[in-house]
Coordinates of C-alpha atoms and ligand atoms in Angstrom, one line a residue:
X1 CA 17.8 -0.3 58.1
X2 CA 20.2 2.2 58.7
X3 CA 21.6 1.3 55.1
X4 CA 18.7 2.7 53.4
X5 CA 18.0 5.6 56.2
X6 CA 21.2 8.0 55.0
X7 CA 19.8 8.4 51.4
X8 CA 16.6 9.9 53.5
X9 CA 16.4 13.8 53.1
X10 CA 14.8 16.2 55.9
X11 CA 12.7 18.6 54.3
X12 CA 13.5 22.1 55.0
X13 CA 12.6 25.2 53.4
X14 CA 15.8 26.9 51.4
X15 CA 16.7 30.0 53.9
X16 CA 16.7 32.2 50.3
X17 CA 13.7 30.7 49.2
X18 CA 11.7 34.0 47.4
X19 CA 7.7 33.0 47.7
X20 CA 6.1 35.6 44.6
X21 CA 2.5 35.3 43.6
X22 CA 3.5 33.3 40.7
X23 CA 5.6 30.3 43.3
X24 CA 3.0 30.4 45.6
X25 CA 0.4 29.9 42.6
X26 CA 2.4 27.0 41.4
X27 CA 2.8 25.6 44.6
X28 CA -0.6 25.4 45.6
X29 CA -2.1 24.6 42.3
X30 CA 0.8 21.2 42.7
X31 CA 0.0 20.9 46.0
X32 CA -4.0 20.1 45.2
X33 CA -3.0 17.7 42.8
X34 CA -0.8 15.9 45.5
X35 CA -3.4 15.7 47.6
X36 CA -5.8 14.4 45.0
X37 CA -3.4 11.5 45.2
X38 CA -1.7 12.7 41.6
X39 CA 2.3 12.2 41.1
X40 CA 3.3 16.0 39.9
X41 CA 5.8 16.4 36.7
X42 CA 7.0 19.8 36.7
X43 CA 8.9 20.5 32.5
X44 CA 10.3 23.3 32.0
X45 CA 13.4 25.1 29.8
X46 CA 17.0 24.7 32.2
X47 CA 16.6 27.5 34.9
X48 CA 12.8 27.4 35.8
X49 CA 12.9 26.0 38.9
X50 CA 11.6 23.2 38.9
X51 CA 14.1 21.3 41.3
X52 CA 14.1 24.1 43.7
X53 CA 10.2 24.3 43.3
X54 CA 10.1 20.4 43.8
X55 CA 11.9 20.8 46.9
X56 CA 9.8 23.3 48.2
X57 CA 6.4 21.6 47.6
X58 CA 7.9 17.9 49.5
X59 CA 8.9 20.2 52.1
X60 CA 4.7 21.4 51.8
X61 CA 3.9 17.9 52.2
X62 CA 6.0 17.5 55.3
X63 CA 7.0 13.7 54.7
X64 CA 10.9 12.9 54.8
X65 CA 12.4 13.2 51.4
X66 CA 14.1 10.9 48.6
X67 CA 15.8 11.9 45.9
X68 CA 16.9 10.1 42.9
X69 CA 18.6 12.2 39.8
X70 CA 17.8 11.0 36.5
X71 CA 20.7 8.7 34.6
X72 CA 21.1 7.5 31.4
X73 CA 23.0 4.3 33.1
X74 CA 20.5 3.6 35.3
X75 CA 19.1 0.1 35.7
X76 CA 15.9 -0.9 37.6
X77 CA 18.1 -2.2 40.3
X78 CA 19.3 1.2 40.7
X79 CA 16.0 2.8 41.7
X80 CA 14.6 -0.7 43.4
X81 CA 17.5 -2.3 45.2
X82 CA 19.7 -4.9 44.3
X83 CA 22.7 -7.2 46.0
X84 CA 25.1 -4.9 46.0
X85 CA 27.1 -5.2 49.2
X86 CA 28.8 -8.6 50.7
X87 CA 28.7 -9.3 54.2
X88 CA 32.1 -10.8 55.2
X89 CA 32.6 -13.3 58.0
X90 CA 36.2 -13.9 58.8
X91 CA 37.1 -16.9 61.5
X92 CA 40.9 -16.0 62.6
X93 CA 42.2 -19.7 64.5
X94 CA 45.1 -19.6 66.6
X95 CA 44.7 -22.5 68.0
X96 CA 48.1 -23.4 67.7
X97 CA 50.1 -20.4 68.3
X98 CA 52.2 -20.7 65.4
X99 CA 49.6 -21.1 62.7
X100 CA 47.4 -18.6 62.2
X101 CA 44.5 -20.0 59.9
X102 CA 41.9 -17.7 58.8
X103 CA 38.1 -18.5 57.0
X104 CA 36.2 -15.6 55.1
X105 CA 32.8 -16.5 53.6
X106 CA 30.7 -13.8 51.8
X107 CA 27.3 -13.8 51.7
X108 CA 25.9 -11.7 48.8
X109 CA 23.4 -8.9 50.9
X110 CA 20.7 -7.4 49.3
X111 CA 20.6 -3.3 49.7
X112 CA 17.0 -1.4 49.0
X113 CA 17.2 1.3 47.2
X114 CA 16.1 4.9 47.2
X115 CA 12.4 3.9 45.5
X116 CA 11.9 0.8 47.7
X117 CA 12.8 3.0 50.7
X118 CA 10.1 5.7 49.6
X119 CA 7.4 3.2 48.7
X120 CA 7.8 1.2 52.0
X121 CA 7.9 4.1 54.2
X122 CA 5.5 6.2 52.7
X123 CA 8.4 8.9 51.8
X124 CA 8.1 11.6 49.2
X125 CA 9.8 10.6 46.1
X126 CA 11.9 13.5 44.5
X127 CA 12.7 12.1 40.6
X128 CA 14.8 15.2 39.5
X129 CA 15.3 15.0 35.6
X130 CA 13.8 11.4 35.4
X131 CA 13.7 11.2 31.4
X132 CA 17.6 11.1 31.5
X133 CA 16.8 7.7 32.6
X134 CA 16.5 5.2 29.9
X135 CA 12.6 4.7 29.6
X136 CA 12.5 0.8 30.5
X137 CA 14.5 1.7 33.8
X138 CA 11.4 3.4 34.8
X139 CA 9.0 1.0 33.5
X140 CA 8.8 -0.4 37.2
X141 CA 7.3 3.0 38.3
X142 CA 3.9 2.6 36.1
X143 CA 2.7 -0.2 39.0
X144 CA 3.9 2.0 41.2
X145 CA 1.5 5.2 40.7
X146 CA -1.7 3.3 38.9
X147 CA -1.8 -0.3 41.2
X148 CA 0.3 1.1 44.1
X149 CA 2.6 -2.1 44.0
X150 CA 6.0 -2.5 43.7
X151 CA 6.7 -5.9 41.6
X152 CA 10.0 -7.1 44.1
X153 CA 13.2 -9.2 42.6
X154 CA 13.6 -12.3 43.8
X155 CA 17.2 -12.1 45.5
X156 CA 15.5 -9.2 47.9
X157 CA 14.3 -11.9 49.7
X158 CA 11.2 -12.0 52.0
X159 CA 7.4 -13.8 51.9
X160 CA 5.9 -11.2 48.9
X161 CA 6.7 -11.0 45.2
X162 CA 5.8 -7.6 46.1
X163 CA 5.7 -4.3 48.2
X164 CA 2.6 -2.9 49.0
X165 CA 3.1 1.2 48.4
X166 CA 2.3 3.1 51.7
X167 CA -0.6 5.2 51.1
X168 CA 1.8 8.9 52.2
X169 CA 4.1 8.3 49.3
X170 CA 4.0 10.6 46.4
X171 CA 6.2 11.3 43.9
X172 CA 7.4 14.5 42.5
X173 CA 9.1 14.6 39.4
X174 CA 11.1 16.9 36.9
X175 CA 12.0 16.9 33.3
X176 CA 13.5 19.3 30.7
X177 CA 11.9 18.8 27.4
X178 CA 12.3 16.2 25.0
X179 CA 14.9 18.6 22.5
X180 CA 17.3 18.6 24.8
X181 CA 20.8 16.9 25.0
X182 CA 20.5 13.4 26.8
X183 CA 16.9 13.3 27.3
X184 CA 14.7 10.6 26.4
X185 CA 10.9 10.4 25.5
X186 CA 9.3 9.8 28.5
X187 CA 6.9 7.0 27.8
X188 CA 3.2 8.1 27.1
X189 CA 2.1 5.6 29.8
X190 CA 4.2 7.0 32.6
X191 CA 3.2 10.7 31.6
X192 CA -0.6 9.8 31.7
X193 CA 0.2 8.7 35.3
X194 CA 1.5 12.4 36.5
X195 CA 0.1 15.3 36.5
X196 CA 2.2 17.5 34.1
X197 CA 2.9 21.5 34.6
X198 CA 4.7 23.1 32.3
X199 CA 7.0 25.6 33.5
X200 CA 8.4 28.3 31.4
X201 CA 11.0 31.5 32.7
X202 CA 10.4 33.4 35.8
X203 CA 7.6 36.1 35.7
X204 CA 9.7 39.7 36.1
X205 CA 8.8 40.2 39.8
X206 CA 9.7 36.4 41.0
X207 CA 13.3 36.7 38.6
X208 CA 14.3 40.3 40.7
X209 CA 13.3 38.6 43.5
X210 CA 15.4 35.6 43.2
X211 CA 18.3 37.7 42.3
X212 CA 17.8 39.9 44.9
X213 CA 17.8 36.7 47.2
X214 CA 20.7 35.3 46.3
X215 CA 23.5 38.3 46.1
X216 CA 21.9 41.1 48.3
X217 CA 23.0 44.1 45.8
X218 CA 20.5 46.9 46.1
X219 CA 16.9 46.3 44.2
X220 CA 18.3 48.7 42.0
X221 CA 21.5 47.1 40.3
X222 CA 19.2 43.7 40.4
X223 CA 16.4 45.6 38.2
X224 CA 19.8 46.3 35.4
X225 CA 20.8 43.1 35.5
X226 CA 17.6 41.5 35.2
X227 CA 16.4 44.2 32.4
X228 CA 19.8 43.2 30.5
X229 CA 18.7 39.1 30.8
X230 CA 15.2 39.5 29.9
X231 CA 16.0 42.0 26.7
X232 CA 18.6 39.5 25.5
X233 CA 15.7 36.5 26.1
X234 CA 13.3 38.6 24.7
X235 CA 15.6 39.4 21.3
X236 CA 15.1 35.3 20.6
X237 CA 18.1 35.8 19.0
X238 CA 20.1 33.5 21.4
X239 CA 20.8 29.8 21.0
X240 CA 19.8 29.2 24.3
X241 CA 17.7 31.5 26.4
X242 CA 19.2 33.0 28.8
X243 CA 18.5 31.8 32.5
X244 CA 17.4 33.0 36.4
X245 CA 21.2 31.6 36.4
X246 CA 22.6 34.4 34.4
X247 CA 21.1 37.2 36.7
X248 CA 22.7 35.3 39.8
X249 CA 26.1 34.7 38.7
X250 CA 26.1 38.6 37.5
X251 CA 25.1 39.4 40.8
X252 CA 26.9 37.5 42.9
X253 CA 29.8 38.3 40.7
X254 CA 29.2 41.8 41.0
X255 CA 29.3 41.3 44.8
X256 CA 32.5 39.7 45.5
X257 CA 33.9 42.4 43.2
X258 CA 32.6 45.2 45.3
X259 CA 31.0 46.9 42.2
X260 CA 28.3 48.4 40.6
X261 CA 27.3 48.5 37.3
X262 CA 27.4 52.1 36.9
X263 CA 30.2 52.9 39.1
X264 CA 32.3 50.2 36.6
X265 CA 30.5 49.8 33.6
X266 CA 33.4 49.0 31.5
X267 CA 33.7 45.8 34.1
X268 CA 30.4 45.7 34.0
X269 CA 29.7 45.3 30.3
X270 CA 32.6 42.8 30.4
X271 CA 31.1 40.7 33.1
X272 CA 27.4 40.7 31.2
X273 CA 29.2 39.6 27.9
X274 CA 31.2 37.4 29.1
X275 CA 28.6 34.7 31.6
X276 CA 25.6 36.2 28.7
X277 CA 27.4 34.8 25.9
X278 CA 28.8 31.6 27.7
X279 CA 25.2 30.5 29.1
X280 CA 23.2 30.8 25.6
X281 CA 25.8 29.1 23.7
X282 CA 26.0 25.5 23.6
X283 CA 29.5 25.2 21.2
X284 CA 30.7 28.5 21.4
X285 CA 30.5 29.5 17.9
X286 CA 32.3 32.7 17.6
X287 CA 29.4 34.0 15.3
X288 CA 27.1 33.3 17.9
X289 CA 29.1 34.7 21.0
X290 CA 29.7 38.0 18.7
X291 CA 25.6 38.5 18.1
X292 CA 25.5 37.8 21.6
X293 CA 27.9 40.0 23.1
X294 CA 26.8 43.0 20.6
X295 CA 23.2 42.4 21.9
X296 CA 24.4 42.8 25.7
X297 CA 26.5 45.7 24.8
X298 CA 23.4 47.5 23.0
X299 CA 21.4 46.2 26.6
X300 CA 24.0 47.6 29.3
X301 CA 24.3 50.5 27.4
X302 CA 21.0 51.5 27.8
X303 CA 20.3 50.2 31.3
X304 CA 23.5 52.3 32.3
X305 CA 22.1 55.7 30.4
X306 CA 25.9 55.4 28.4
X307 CA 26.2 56.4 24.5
X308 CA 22.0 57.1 24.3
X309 CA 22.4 59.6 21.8
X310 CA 24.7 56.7 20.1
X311 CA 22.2 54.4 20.8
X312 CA 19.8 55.3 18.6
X313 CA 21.6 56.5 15.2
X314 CA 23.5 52.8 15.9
X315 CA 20.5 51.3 16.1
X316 CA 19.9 52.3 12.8
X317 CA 22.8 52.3 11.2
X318 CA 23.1 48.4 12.9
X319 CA 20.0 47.2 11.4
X320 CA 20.5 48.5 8.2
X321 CA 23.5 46.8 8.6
X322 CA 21.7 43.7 9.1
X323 CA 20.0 43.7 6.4
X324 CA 23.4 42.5 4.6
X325 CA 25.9 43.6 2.7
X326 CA 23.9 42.2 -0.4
X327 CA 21.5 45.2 0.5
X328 CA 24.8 47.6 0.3
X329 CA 25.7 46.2 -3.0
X330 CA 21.8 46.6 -4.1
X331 CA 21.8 50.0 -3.0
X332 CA 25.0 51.1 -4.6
X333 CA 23.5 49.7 -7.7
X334 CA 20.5 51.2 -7.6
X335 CA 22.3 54.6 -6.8
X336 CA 24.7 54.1 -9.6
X337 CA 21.9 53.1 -12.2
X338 CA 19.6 56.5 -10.6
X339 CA 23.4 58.1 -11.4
X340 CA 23.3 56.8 -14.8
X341 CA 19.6 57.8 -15.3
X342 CA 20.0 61.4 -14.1
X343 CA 23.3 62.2 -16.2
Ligands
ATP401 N1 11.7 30.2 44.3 C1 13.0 30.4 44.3 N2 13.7 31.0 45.3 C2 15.0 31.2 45.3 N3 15.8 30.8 44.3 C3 15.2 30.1 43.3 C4 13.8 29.8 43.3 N4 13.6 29.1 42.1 C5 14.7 28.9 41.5 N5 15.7 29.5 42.2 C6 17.1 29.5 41.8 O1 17.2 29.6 40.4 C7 18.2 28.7 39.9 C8 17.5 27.7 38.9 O2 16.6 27.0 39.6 P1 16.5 25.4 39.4 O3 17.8 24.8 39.6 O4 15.4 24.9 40.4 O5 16.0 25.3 37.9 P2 15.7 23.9 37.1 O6 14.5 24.2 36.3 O7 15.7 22.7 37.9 O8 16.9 23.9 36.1 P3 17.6 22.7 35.3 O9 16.6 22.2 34.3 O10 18.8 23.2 34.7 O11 17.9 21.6 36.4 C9 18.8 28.0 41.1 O12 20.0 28.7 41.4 C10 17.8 28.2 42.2 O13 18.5 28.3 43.4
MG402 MG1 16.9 21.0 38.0

């Protein structure tokens, strides 16, 4: 009993929890199909809170909390239970003084896991990135939600092939999508079981919120650094978005420093580049990082006011420049040809 009892969160509500229109509208809008009796799967990009949002709507439901991360070696034994520990009797004889004569017999003991727990007790089930799992590691979860059973293995012991599922379990889960590294297709049987939500990046209020929340700078360095993440999402011309994470490690970055972005914009600028182009880059590709970094510069420089008269004619000059150097070559051509034409 007290074996299975540590894995058993308390739910609390995070102390920098930020509760926007948007959060509150997911919440409830989750919490109604919870209710209805409906496991919720929240998907979503990396960064759009969907763990923290899972946390806060088990802490809703007011039930104690289990929580099982998502593994690519996981076996159904790891979710269910499984004879993991030995108990170990040891007999020390000293009968005779001299001899000392010891006996140890182990007795394989069977140790519920974090699933078995939830379903017996009637927990709330917190699957965080479940479809890192392989899918027939989950398979035992499809009785689970639709016949509220739990098929048992026979070393657990005990009179039923089965455990009934306490009526106040629910199960909350949480997925990135299927393109991403080290996630599997979640099966189409388990999905039809959940109710899915599909989460995309922080509306503008809830993302200067959060940063707010988390580094205390004033609301008005948090509106730069948000404006800067947002414009280089916005460009789509990164390999990966960039996240809520990105505006939080600025911040808090910013904060141990004891800057502020307009007092040390050179640091500043450096800073942005630097977690920017390291957050939406998955191998680091020095083309990529370059596009990246000129992007930011092009973004702090106009949050900041700096080089606006600069901005503009190398804005121009830049996207002409994009067009190529094969448009250069044309042009010259063209010009030398008009050359040839007029003489
Ligand atoms: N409502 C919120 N209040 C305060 N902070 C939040 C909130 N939502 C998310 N965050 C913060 O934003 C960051 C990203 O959130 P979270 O880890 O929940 O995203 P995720 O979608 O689970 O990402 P991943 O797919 O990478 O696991 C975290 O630092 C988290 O603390
Ligand atoms: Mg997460």
């Amino acid at each position: 009993m007290i074996d299975e009892m540590t894995t058993v969160l308390e739910p609390r509500p995070l102390s920098d929890f930020v509760e926007t229109k948007y959060i509150k509208d997911i919440t409830n809008r989750a919490l109604s199909y919870i209710k209805a009796g409906f496991p919720v799967h929240f998907r979503g990009p990396s960064g759009t809170g969907k763990t923290t949002l899972a946390m806060h709507l088990a802490s809703r439901i007011e039930r104690p909390v289990v929580m099982i991360h998502g593994d690519e070696e996981f076996t159904t034994s790891d979710l269910v239970g499984g004879e993991h520990g030995y108990r170990i009797r040891k007999v020390v004889d000293r009968f005779i003084s001299r001899v000392l004569k010891t006996e140890e017999d182990m007795v394989k003991r069977w140790v519920d896991n974090r699933l078995t727990v939830a379903c017996k007790y009637g927990f709330t089930l917190i699957y965080d990135e479940f479809t890192r799992s392989r899918p027939e590691a989950n398979n035992i979860l499809l009785s689970i939600l639709q016949e509220k059973m739990m098929d048992l293995p026979v070393g657990r012991g005990g009179e039923q092939p089965y455990l009934k599922v306490d009526p106040d379990f629910t199960a909350i889960f949480t997925s990135n999508p299927e393109e991403y590294a080290g996630v599997h297709r979640s099966q189409d049987a388990l999905r039809d079981r959940m109710i899915t939500m599909d989460l995309d990046h922080f509306d503008y209020d809830t993302e200067l919120a959060i940063t707010l929340a988390k580094a205390r700078l004033t609301k008005q360095d948090c509106q730069i650094i948000v404006n800067i993440v947002r414009g280089l999402r916005e460009s789509g011309r990164c390999e990966f978005a960039p996240t809520v994470r990105g505006c939080i490690m600025i911040a808090k970055t910013l904060k141990v420093q004891k800057l502020t972005p307009s007092k040390s914009s050179s640091a500043f600028m450096q800073m942005c580049q630097d977690i920017l182009a390291s957050e939406t880059s998955r191998v680091g590709s020095k083309t990529n990082q370059d596009r990246v970094k000129e992007i930011v510069r092009e973004l702090v420089a106009k949050e900041l006011g700096i080089g606006k008269t600069i901005d503009v004619a190398e804005k121009a000059a830049q996207s002409t420049a994009a067009i190529e150097t094969v448009d250069v070559k044309k042009e010259k051509k063209e010009s030398e040809s008009l050359a040839g034409v007029s003489s």
